[in-house]
C-alpha atoms as one frame of an Amber mdcrd trajectory, in Angstrom:
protein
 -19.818 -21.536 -35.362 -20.710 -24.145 -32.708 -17.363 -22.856 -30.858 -18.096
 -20.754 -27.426 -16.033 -17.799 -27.594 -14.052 -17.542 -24.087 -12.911 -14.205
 -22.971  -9.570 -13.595 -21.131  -9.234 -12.247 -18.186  -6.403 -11.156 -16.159
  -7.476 -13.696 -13.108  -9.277 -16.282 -14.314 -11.981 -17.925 -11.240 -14.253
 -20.736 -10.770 -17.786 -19.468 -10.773 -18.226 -20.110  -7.184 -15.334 -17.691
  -6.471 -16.321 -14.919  -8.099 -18.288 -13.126  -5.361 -17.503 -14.118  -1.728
 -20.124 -14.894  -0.008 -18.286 -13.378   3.424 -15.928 -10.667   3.791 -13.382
 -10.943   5.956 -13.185  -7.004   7.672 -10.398  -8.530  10.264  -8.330  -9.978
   8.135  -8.435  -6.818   5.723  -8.570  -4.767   8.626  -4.658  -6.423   9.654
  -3.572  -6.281   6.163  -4.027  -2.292   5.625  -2.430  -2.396   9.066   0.773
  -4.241   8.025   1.035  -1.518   4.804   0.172   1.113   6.930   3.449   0.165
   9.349   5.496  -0.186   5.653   4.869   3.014   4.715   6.219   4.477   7.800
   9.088   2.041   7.964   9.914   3.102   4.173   9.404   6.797   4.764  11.490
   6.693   8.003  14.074   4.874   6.468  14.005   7.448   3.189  14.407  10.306
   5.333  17.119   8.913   7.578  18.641   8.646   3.813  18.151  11.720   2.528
  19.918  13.502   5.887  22.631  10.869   5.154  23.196  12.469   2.130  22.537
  15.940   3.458  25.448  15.446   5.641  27.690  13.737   2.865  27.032  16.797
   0.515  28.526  19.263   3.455  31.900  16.336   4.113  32.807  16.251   0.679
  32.298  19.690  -1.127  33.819  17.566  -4.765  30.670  15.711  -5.306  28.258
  17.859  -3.087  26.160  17.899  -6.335  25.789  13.979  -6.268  24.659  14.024
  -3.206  22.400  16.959  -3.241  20.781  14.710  -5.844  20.670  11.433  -4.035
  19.207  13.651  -1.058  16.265  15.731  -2.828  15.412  11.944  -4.186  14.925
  10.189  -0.682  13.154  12.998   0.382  10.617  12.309  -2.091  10.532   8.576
  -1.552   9.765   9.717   1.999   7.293  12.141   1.163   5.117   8.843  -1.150
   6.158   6.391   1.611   4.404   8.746   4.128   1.565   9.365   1.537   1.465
   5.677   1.223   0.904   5.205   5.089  -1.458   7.863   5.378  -3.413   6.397
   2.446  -3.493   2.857   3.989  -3.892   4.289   7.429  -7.496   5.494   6.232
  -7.989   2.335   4.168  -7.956   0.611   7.786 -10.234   2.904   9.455 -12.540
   2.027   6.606 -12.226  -1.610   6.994 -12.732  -1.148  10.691 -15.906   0.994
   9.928 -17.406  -1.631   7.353 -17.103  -4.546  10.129 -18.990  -2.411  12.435
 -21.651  -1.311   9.880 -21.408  -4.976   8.505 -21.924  -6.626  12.186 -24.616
  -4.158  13.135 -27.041  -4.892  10.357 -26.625  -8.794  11.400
């Protein structure tokens, strides 16, 4: 049994990028940022949706029901696209705390 057995891994890296030696707190800082701003986009656009439908269900009393539906979904698509937001909203904050911390140990 003079084979090496390899394991498999979902990302495979060279050795040398395994751990980095520097983290960038800026960059990851910007990129909970940009989610953060998605979140709200996607939760302000869900919500816009669900009074859409709101309104359709009172216009057209046949398929009220339909639309009932379609609202009580895009509320909830609001309600995780706001959870989302505040999630990545604290995910920045913590980014912004570990540069500090990271930069005051230097």
């Amino acid at each position: 049994m003079a084979e090496e057995k390899h394991h498999h891994h979902l990302f495979h890296h060279h050795k040398e990028e395994e751990q980095p030696s520097e983290i960038d707190y800026k960059k990851e800082e910007k990129h909970h940022k940009h989610e953060e701003h998605s979140g709200e986009l996607g939760a302000l656009a869900a919500g816009a949706f669900a009074l859409h439908e709101k309104h359709k269900a009172k216009k057209d009393p046949e398929h009220a029901h339909k639309h009932k539906i379609e609202e009580e979904i895009a509320a909830a698509a609001a309600v995780g696209a706001g959870g989302f937001a505040f999630h990545e909203h604290h995910e920045k904050k913590e980014a912004k705390e570990e540069e500090k911390h990271h930069h005051h140990h230097l």
